[in-house]
Short mmCIF file of C-alpha atoms in Angstrom, two decimals:
data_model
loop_
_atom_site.label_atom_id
_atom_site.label_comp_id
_atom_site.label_asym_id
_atom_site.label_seq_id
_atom_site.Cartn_x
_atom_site.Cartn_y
_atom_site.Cartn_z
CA UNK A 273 20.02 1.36 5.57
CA UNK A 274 23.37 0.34 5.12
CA UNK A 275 23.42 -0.46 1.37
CA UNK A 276 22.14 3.24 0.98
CA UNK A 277 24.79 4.64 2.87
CA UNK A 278 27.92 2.65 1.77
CA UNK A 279 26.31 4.04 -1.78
CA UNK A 280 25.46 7.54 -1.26
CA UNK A 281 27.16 8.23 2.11
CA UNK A 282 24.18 9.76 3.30
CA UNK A 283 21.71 8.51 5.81
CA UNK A 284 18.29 6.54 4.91
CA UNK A 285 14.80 7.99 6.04
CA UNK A 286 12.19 5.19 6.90
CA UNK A 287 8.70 5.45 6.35
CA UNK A 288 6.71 4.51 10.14
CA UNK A 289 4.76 1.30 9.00
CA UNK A 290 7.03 0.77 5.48
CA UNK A 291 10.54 0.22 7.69
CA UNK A 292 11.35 -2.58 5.40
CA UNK A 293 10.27 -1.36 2.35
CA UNK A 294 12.80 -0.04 -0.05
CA UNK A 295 12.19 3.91 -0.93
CA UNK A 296 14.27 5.79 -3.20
CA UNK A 297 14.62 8.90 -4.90
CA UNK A 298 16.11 9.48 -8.81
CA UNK A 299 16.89 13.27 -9.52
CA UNK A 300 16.86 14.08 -12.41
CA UNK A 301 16.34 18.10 -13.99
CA UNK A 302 13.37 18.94 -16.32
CA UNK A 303 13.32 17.66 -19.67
CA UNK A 304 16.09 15.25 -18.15
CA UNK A 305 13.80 11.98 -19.39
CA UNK A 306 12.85 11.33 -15.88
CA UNK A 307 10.13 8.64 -17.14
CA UNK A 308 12.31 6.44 -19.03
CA UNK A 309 14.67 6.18 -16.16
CA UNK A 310 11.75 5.30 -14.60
CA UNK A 311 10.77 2.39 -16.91
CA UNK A 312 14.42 1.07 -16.93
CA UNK A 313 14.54 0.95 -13.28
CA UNK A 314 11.15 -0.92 -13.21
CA UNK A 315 13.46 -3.75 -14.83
CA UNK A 316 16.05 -3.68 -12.58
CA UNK A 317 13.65 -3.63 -9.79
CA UNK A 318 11.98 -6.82 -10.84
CA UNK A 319 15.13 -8.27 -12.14
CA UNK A 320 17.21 -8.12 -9.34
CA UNK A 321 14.55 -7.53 -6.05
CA UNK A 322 11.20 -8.55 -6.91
CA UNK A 323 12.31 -12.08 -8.26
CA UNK A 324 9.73 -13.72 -6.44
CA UNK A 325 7.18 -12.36 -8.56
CA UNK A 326 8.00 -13.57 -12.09
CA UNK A 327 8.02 -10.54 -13.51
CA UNK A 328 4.13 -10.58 -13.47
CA UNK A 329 1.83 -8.61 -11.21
CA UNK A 330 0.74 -4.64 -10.29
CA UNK A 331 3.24 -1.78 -11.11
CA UNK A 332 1.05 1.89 -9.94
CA UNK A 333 2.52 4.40 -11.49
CA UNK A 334 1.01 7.57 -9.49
CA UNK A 335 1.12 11.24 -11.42
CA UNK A 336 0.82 14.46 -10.06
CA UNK A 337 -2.23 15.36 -12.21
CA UNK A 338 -5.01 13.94 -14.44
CA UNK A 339 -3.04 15.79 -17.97
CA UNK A 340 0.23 14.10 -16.86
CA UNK A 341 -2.00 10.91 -16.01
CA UNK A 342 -3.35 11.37 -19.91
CA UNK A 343 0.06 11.99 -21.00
CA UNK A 344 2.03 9.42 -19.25
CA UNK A 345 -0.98 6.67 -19.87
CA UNK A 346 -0.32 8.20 -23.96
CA UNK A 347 2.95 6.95 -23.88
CA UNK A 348 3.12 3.84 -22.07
CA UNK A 349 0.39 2.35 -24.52
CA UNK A 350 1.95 3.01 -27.86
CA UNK A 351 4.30 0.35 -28.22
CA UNK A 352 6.75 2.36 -30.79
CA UNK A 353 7.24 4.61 -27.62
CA UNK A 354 10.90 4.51 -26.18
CA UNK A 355 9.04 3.87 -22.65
CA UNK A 356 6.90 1.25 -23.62
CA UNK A 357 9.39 -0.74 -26.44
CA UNK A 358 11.89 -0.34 -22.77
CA UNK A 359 8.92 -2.59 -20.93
CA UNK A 360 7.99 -4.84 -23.55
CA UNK A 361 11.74 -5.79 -23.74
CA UNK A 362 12.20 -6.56 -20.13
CA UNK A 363 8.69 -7.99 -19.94
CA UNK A 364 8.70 -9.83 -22.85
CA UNK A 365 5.84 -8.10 -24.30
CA UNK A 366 4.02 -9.87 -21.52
CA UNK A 367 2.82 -6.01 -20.32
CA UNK A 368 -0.73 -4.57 -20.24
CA UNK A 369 -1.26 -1.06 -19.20
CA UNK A 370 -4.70 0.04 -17.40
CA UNK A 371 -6.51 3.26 -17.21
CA UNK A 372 -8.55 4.13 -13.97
CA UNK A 373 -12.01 2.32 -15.07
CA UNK A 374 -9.61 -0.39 -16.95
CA UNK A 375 -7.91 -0.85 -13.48
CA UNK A 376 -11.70 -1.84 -11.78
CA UNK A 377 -12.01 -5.18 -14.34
CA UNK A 378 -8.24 -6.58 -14.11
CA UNK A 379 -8.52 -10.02 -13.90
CA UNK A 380 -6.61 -12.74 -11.76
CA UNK A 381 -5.22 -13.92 -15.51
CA UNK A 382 -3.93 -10.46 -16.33
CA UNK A 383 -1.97 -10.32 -12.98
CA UNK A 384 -1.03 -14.42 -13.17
CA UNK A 385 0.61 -13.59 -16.28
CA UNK A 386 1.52 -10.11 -17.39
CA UNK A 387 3.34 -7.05 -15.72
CA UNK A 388 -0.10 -5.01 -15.19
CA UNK A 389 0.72 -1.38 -14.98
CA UNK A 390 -1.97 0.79 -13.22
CA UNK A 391 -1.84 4.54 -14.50
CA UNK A 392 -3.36 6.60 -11.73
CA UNK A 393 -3.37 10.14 -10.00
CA UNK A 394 -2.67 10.32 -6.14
CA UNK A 395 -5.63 11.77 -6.18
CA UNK A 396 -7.78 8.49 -6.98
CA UNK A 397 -6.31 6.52 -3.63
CA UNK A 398 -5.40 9.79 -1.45
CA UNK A 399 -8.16 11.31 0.46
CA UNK A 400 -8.69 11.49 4.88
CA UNK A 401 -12.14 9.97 4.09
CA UNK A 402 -11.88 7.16 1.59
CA UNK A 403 -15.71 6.46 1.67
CA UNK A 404 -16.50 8.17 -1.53
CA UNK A 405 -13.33 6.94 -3.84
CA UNK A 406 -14.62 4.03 -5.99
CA UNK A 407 -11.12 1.95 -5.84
CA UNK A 408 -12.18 1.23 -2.42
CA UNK A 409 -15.89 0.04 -3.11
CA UNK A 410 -16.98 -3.41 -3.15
CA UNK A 411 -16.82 -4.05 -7.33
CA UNK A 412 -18.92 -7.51 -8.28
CA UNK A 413 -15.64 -7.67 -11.49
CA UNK A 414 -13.23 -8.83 -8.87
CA UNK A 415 -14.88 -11.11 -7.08
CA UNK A 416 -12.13 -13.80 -8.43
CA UNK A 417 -9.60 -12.08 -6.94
CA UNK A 418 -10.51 -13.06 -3.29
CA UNK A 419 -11.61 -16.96 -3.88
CA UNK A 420 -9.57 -18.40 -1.13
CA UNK A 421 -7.62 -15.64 0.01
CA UNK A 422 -4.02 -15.82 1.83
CA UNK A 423 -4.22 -16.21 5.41
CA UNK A 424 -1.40 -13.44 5.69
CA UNK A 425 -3.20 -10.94 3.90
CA UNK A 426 -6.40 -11.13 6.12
CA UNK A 427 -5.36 -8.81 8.74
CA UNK A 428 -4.92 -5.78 6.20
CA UNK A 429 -7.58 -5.98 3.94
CA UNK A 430 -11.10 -3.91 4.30
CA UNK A 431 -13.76 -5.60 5.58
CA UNK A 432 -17.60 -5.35 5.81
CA UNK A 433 -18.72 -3.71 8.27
CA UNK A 434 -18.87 -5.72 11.63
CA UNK A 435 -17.91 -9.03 9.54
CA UNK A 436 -14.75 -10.94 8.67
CA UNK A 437 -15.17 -11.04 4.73
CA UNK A 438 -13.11 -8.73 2.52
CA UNK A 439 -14.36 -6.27 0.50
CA UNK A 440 -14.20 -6.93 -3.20
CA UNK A 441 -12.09 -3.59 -4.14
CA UNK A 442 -9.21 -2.89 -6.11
CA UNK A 443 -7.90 -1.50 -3.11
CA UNK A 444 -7.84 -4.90 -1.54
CA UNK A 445 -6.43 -6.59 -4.96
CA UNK A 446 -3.46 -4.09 -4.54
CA UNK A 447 -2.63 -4.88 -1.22
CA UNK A 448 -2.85 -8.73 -1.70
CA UNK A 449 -0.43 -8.33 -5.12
CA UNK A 450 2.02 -5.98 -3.11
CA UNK A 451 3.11 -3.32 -6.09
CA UNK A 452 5.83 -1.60 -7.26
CA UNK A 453 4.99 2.08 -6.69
CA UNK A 454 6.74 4.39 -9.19
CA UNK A 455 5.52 8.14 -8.49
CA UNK A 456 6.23 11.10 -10.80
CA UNK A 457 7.35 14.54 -8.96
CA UNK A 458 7.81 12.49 -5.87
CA UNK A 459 7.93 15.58 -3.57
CA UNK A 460 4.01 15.77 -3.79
CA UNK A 461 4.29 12.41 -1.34
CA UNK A 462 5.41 13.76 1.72
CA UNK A 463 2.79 14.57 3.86
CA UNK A 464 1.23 12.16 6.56
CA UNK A 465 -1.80 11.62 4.38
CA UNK A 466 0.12 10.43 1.31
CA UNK A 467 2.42 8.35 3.50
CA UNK A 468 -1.22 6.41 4.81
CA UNK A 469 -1.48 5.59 1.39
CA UNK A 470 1.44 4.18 0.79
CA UNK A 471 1.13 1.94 4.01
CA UNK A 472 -2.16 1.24 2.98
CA UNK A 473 -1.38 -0.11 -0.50
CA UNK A 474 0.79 -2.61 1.17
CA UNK A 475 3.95 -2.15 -1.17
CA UNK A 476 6.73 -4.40 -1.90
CA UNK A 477 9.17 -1.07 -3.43
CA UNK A 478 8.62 2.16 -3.61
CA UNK A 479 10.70 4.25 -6.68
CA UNK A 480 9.84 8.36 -6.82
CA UNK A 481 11.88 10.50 -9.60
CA UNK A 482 11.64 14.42 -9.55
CA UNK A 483 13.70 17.73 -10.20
CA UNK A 484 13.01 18.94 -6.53
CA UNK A 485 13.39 16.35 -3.82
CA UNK A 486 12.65 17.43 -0.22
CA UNK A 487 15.14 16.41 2.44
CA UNK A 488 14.31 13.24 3.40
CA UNK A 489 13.98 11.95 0.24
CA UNK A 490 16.32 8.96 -0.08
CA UNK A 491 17.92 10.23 -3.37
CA UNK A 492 19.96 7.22 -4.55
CA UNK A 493 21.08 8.69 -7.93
CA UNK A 494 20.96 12.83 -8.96
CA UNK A 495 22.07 14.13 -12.19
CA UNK A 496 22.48 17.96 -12.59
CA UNK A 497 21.80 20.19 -15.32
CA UNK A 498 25.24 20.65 -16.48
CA UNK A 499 24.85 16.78 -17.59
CA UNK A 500 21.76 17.66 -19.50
CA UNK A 501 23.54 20.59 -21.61
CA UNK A 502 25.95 18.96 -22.16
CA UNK A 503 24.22 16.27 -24.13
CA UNK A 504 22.09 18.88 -25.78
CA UNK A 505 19.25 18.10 -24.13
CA UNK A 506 18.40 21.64 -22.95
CA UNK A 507 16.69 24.06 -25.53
CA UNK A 508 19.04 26.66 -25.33
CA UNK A 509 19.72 29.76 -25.78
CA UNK A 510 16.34 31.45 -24.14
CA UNK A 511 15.73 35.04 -25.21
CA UNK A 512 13.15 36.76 -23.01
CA UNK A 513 11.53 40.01 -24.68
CA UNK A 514 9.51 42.50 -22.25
CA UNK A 515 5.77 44.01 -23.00
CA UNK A 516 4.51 46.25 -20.28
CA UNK A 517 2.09 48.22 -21.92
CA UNK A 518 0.08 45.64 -23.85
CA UNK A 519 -0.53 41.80 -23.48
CA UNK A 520 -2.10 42.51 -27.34
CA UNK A 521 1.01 44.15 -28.20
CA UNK A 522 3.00 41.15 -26.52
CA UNK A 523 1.19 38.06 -28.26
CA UNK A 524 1.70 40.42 -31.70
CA UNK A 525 5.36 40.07 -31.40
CA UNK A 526 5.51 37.01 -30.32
CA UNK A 527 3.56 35.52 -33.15
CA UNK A 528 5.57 37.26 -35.35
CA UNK A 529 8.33 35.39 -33.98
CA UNK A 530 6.67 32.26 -34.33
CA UNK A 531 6.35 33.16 -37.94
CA UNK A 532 9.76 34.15 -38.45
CA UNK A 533 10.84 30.55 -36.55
CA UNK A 534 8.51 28.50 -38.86
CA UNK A 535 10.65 29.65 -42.04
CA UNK A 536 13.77 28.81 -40.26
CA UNK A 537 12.43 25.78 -39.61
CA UNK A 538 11.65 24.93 -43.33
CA UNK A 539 15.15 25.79 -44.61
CA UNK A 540 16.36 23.53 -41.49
CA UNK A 541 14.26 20.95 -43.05
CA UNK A 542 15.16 21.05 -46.65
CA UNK A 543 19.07 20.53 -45.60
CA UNK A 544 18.44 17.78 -42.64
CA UNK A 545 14.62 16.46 -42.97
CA UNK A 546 14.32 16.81 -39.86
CA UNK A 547 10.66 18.41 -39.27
CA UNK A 548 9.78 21.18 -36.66
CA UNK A 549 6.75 23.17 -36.63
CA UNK A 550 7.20 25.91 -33.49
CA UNK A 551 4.31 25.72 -31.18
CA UNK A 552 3.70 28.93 -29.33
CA UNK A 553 2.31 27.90 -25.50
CA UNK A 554 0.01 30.74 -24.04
CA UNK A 555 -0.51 31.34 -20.51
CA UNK A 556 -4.09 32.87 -19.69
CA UNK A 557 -5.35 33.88 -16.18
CA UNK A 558 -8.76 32.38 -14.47
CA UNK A 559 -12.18 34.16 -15.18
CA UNK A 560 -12.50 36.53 -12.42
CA UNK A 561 -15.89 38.46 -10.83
CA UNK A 562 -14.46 41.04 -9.42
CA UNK A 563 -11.61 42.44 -11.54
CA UNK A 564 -11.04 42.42 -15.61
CA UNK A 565 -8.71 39.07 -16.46
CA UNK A 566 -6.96 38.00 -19.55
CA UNK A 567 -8.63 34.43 -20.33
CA UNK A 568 -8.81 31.85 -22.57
CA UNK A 569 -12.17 33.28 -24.40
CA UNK A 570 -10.47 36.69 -25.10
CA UNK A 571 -6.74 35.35 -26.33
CA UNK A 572 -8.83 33.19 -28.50
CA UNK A 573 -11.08 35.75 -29.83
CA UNK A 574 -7.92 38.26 -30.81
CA UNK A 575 -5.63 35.03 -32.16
CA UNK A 576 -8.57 34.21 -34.34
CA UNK A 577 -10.39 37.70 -35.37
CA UNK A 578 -7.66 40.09 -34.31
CA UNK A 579 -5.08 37.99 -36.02
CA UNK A 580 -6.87 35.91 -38.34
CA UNK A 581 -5.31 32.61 -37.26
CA UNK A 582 -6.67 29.49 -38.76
CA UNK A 583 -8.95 27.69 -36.14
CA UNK A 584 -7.13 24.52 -36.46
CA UNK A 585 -4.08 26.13 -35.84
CA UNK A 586 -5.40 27.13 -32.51
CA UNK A 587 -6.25 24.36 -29.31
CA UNK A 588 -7.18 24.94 -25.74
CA UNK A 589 -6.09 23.05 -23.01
CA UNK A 590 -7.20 23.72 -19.65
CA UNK A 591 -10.18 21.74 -16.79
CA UNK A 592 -12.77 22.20 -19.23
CA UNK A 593 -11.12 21.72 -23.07
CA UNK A 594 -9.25 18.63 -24.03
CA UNK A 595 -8.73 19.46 -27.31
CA UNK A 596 -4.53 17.88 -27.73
CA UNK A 597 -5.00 14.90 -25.18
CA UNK A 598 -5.85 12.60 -27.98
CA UNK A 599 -3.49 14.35 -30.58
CA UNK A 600 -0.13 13.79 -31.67
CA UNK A 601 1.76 17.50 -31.67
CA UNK A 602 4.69 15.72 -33.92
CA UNK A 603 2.63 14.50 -36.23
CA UNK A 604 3.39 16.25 -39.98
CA UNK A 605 -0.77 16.42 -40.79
CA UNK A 606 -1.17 18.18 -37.63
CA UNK A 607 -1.60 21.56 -38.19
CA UNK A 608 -1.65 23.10 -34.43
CA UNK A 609 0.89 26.26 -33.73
CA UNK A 610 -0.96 27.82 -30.65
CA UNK A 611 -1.91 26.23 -27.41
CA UNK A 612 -3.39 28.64 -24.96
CA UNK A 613 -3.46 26.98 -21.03
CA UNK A 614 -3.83 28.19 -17.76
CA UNK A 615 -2.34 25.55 -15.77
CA UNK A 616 -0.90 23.16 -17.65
CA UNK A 617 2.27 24.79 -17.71
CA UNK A 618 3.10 24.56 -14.06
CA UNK A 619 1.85 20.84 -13.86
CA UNK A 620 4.77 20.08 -15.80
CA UNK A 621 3.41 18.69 -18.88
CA UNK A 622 5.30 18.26 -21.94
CA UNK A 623 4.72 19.90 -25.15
CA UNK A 624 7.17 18.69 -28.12
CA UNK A 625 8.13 21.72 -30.58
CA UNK A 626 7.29 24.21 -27.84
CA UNK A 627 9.53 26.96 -28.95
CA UNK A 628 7.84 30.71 -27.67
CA UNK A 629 6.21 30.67 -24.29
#
């Protein structure tokens, strides 16, 4: 409490159950690289806190949705990515990053020896009734894990019914390792049922970053978005052109513009090298049985037949179609210039040369 204050001058909201558990908040605007702060903080958090631990053990790093899950787990595997080369660094290359089924085989090795980062959605630990979530399931993998278990963890792990033995869940392997929790768009976390996940994970520091903090979030550093522009780090100027009539009419134009873009793009390239192709992001509505809706099936139908669009120009990404999640947008071979969504947008996920929305 007091550190917080002398540092911010602003008081520091406990968590009932996680009173002595370090919880702050980074602010940091859109597009402000909220995720590499992240991964540089996970450094100093080890480096000058979580000593004890050796810089080994379980790092969760919760997202807000399964495409930022995707996204996020993209990124932190590629080891030429500016997240993961921060991580090796610290870690000494001695990191492993784990996908939800990955997470159900980790091994008493991989968290004796290596900074184990679990890539998950609150959605895979979060729920009233945890019954039917398989992290909490007795799992025959990590039965390793709980050969001659610490006294001081007895008293918080899940048991079998009516007995005194542990259940063999990854659930129970979290709580006895004591994580780092690092959570993307932190303001999703404040509601009683996210905060009984957090005191159920048992956690040893808690780290959220987001461009919206509520107001008890303990929001040790914020950065506005005059910072951002001023490093040219904001895509700016942003024209916005009305259609009423027509959404036809409105995509017309617009890929028209995206045309016009492309050859400024080239002529950009031929002085610099530096590549852009201008991906145009398209926002559909939900299939609807009462009333006539402008979805995915019919924006694809006109960008294709009305337009005559190449079909590998053209990828959908929405619950049903995956068809960028194992794709690199930056890539020179890849020849994609339209994504149509319906969500994705508003679940904050990042799209690299988006230029027309």
């Amino acid at each position: 409490n007091r550190a917080f204050m002398e540092i911010t001058g602003q008081p520091y909201h406990t968590i009932e159950g996680l009173d002595e558990v370090p919880y702050i908040c980074f602010k940091v605007p859109t597009r402000g690289g909220k995720t590499l702060i992240a991964t540089h903080a996970v450094d100093c958090i080890y480096r000058l806190y979580l000593t004890h631990k050796g810089k080994t053990g379980i790092v969760i790093w919760f997202t807000p949705s399964d495409a930022i899950r995707s996204q996020t787990l993209r990124k932190l595997r590629d080891r030429n990515h500016p997240y993961r080369e921060v991580l090796d660094a610290a870690f000494a290359n001695y990191v492993k990053v784990f996908d939800s089924e990955e997470a159900l085989r980790i091994t008493k090795n991989d968290l004796d020896n290596y900074l184990c980062v679990l890539v998950e959605t609150l959605q895979a630990f979060r729920r009233e009734n945890t019954e039917g979530l398989r992290n909490y399931r007795a799992n025959g993998q990590l039965m390793t894990h709980f050969e001659n278990v610490n006294a001081k963890y007895l008293g918080i792990l899940d048991k079998y019914e009516g007995t005194a033995k542990p259940v063999e869940s990854l659930t129970n392997v979290i709580k006895m390792n004591e994580p780092l929790i690092v959570i993307d768009e932190g303001h999703n976390v404040k509601t009683e049922l996210s905060y009984d996940m957090l005191r159920e994970l048992n956690p040893s520091f808690i780290m959220e970053y987001t461009a919206t903090p509520l107001k008890d979030s303990n929001v040790l550093i914020s950065i506005g978005a005059d910072k951002l522009k001023s490093e040219h780090m904001v895509k700016i100027p942003i024209y916005v052109a009305p259609y009423l009539n027509s959404w036809k009419i409105a995509l017309d134009a617009a890929i028209d513009k995206r045309a016009e873009l492309e050859e400024l793009a080239k002529l950009e390239q031929q002085e610099t090298g530096e590549y852009i192709r201008p991906i145009m992001l398209i926002q559909t509505q939900n299939k609807s049985k009462h009333y006539d809706t402008i979805t995915i099936d019919a924006v694809r139908d006109f960008l294709l037949t009305g337009k005559n669009i190449p079909k590998d120009y053209v990828a959908i990404r929405d619950a049903e179609h995956h068809e960028i999640d194992n794709v690199d947008l930056l890539d020179t071979d890849c020849g994609i210039r339209y994504i149509i969504t319906v969500k994705a947008l508003s679940e904050g996920w990042d799209c690299p040369f988006a230029s027309i929305l």
